[in-house]
PDB file of C-alpha atoms in Angstrom:
ATOM      1  CA  MET Z 170       0.000   0.000   0.000  1.00  0.00           C
ATOM      2  CA  THR Z 171       1.352   3.365  -0.946  1.00  0.00           C
ATOM      3  CA  ALA Z 172       1.082   6.499   1.116  1.00  0.00           C
ATOM      4  CA  GLU Z 173      -1.507   7.818  -1.350  1.00  0.00           C
ATOM      5  CA  GLU Z 174      -3.612   4.665  -1.026  1.00  0.00           C
ATOM      6  CA  TYR Z 175      -3.357   4.883   2.740  1.00  0.00           C
ATOM      7  CA  GLU Z 176      -4.448   8.526   2.772  1.00  0.00           C
ATOM      8  CA  GLU Z 177      -7.365   7.841   0.417  1.00  0.00           C
ATOM      9  CA  LYS Z 178      -8.592   4.892   2.468  1.00  0.00           C
ATOM     10  CA  CYS Z 179      -8.219   6.882   5.667  1.00  0.00           C
ATOM     11  CA  ARG Z 180     -10.288   9.773   4.207  1.00  0.00           C
ATOM     12  CA  ARG Z 181     -13.021   7.369   3.047  1.00  0.00           C
ATOM     13  CA  LEU Z 182     -13.173   5.635   6.416  1.00  0.00           C
ATOM     14  CA  GLU Z 183     -13.313   8.960   8.266  1.00  0.00           C
ATOM     15  CA  ALA Z 184     -16.149  10.107   5.988  1.00  0.00           C
ATOM     16  CA  ASP Z 185     -17.985   6.808   6.492  1.00  0.00           C
ATOM     17  CA  ALA Z 186     -17.550   7.101  10.254  1.00  0.00           C
ATOM     18  CA  ALA Z 187     -18.916  10.659  10.217  1.00  0.00           C
ATOM     19  CA  ASP Z 188     -21.938   9.560   8.152  1.00  0.00           C
ATOM     20  CA  ALA Z 189     -22.548   6.619  10.479  1.00  0.00           C
ATOM     21  CA  LYS Z 190     -22.415   8.923  13.507  1.00  0.00           C
ATOM     22  CA  LYS Z 191     -24.994  11.262  11.937  1.00  0.00           C
ATOM     23  CA  THR Z 192     -27.235   8.294  11.165  1.00  0.00           C
ATOM     24  CA  LEU Z 193     -26.862   6.984  14.693  1.00  0.00           C
ATOM     25  CA  ASN Z 194     -27.727  10.369  16.172  1.00  0.00           C
ATOM     26  CA  ARG Z 195     -30.847  10.564  13.971  1.00  0.00           C
ATOM     27  CA  ALA Z 196     -31.835   7.066  15.078  1.00  0.00           C
ATOM     28  CA  PHE Z 197     -31.427   8.029  18.741  1.00  0.00           C
ATOM     29  CA  SER Z 198     -33.585  11.089  18.134  1.00  0.00           C
ATOM     30  CA  VAL Z 199     -36.324   9.039  16.457  1.00  0.00           C
ATOM     31  CA  HIS Z 200     -36.154   6.472  19.266  1.00  0.00           C
ATOM     32  CA  ASP Z 201     -36.450   9.181  21.915  1.00  0.00           C
ATOM     33  CA  GLY Z 202     -39.465  10.670  20.130  1.00  0.00           C
ATOM     34  CA  ILE Z 203     -41.202   7.303  19.909  1.00  0.00           C
ATOM     35  CA  CYS Z 204     -40.539   6.618  23.588  1.00  0.00           C
ATOM     36  CA  GLN Z 205     -41.988  10.023  24.488  1.00  0.00           C
ATOM     37  CA  GLU Z 206     -45.115   9.342  22.406  1.00  0.00           C
ATOM     38  CA  LEU Z 207     -45.495   5.935  24.051  1.00  0.00           C
ATOM     39  CA  ARG Z 208     -45.130   7.479  27.504  1.00  0.00           C
ATOM     40  CA  ASN Z 209     -47.728  10.137  26.688  1.00  0.00           C
ATOM     41  CA  LEU Z 210     -50.088   7.486  25.336  1.00  0.00           C
ATOM     42  CA  ARG Z 211     -49.826   5.487  28.552  1.00  0.00           C
ATOM     43  CA  ILE Z 212     -50.427   8.584  30.657  1.00  0.00           C
ATOM     44  CA  ASP Z 213     -53.468   9.564  28.557  1.00  0.00           C
ATOM     45  CA  TRP Z 214     -54.853   6.031  28.735  1.00  0.00           C
ATOM     46  CA  THR Z 215     -54.394   5.855  32.502  1.00  0.00           C
ATOM     47  CA  GLU Z 216     -56.099   9.224  33.003  1.00  0.00           C
ATOM     48  CA  GLN Z 217     -58.948   8.225  30.698  1.00  0.00           C
ATOM     49  CA  GLN Z 218     -59.505   4.994  32.592  1.00  0.00           C
ATOM     50  CA  ARG Z 219     -59.360   6.786  35.933  1.00  0.00           C
ATOM     51  CA  ASN Z 220     -61.988   9.336  34.814  1.00  0.00           C
ATOM     52  CA  GLN Z 221     -64.520   6.815  33.492  1.00  0.00           C
ATOM     53  CA  PRO Z 222     -67.428   6.005  35.788  1.00  0.00           C
ATOM     54  CA  THR Z 223     -67.428   2.434  37.036  1.00  0.00           C
ATOM     55  CA  ILE Z 224     -70.277   0.365  35.567  1.00  0.00           C
ATOM     56  CA  GLY Z 225     -72.612  -1.242  38.092  1.00  0.00           C
ATOM     57  CA  GLN Z 226     -72.098   1.128  40.980  1.00  0.00           C
TER      58      GLN Z 226
END
């Protein structure tokens, strides 16, 4: 491997690593948003169930 080949491969790997990090950060953001929606759904459901009159009483 020549110095030029080394430098080129190093640049490509660094670019790939940077792209992968951006993708990972986006995935974490999407995951966090989904978890927040799920949490809110559970809270809404619990409040709805708590506020419904009990049948038969």
